C-alpha cells in the first residue's frame, strides 16, 4: 500500500485515474486541489489544498500527509498550468516522503517527436507551447532524485463516445463527427493510430503503483487500427453512411482542415483558428505515425505486457457500448 496524490484529480482524466485507484482499494488516495481540504464523496479520496505558486508549501502538504507517489494530471496547455506543474515537481523534490513522480503527459512520445520537429507550427498555433511544456516538465523531473515515469497512450478514445456518454475532456469531433455522421480523414486513412480509453488508462496507472520499479516510459496501448477501420466500425454501429472527406498533408500544414459540424459551436470557446490549428496538427501526427504507439515503443515492453491482468477496452467494444 502506498499513499498517492493525484494533481488535477478532481476532474477530467485525473478524476478517472483517481476513481480507478480508489476502486482497487489497495492505496490511500488523495487529490491535490486549490480548494480547501475535504473528502470527495463520489470516490472517497481526500482533497488536500495546495498553493501551486509556492513549492515550499506544496512540500509541506506532501510531507505532512506522508505522500509517497505524486501523479500529475494537470491539463498543461498554457503558461499558468505549466508553472503550477513545475512548482509541483519542485515541491515533490523538497518533500521528505515523496519518492515517485509521474508528470502530466498522457499523449504521444513527445521526446522522439520533438527531435523530428513534431508538433509542427501551423497557422492558428503560433506561440502555442503545450508540447514544449511537457518536455520541460520531464527534464525537470529527470533532474531530481525521484523515480519517474511518463504515461504514453496515443490518442484518447473517449472523444468517440460523445454525446452518448459523458467524457473527461472538452468534446471535439476529431476525424469522426459522431453526431452528424461526417468524417475528415487525414491522408489516405490507412495510417495506424492507437486509441486508448480513459478507463484503460486509469486501470494501468493504478496497477503500475504496485510495480517494484517504474519504467521511464509507460506505454499504454488500448487499440491500434486505421481511420478507415474506425470509420467502418462506427458506420456499422450507427447504421449510417458518413459523409467522408479526405484532407491532404499540404492542406493540413496550412490548417485547411475539413470543418466538421460538431466543432462549430466549439469556436466560441477557443476560436476557429486555434481549433483548426490543433486539429490539423493532430491529423498530421496521425499521418506521420506519431500516434501509433504499438510501433513507436520499439523494443520497449508496454504496460500491457508487464501487467497482462489489466483488461483493455477495444474501439469496437466502446463504440457498440455507446451507439448500439
Coordinates of N, CA and C in Angstrom, one line a residue, residues 20 49 53 60 65 68 88 92 155 190 197 204 220 243 253 256 306-307 315:
X20 N -10.1 5.0 -10.5 CA -9.6 3.7 -10.7 C -8.7 3.2 -9.6
X49 N -5.6 20.8 0.0 CA -5.4 22.1 -0.6 C -4.0 22.4 -0.7
X53 N 1.6 28.1 -6.4 CA 2.6 29.2 -6.6 C 3.8 29.0 -5.6
X60 N 5.4 21.0 2.1 CA 4.8 20.8 3.4 C 3.6 20.0 3.5
X65 N 1.3 14.8 5.0 CA 0.3 13.7 4.7 C 1.0 12.5 4.2
X68 N 3.7 9.5 -0.9 CA 4.9 8.8 -1.4 C 5.0 8.9 -2.9
X88 N 5.0 22.0 -8.6 CA 4.6 20.8 -8.0 C 5.8 19.8 -8.0
X92 N 7.6 18.4 -4.7 CA 7.8 16.9 -4.5 C 9.2 16.6 -4.2
X155 N -3.8 8.4 -28.6 CA -4.9 9.4 -28.7 C -6.1 8.9 -27.8
X190 N -5.1 5.1 -44.1 CA -4.6 3.8 -43.9 C -3.4 3.8 -42.9
X197 N -8.8 4.3 -24.2 CA -9.8 4.9 -23.4 C -9.3 5.3 -22.0
X204 N -4.4 1.0 -15.8 CA -3.0 0.7 -15.9 C -2.2 1.6 -14.9
X220 N 1.0 2.6 -22.8 CA -0.4 2.0 -22.6 C -1.1 1.9 -24.0
X243 N -20.6 11.1 -44.4 CA -20.1 12.0 -45.5 C -18.6 12.1 -45.3
X253 N -1.1 21.3 -43.3 CA 0.0 22.2 -43.0 C -0.4 23.6 -43.0
X256 N -5.9 24.0 -43.2 CA -7.1 23.9 -44.1 C -7.7 22.6 -43.9
X306 N 3.7 -6.0 -19.3 CA 4.2 -6.1 -17.9 C 3.0 -6.4 -17.0
X307 N 1.9 -5.9 -17.3 CA 0.7 -6.1 -16.4 C -0.4 -6.8 -17.3
X315 N -11.8 -0.4 -29.4 CA -12.6 0.6 -30.1 C -14.0 0.1 -30.4

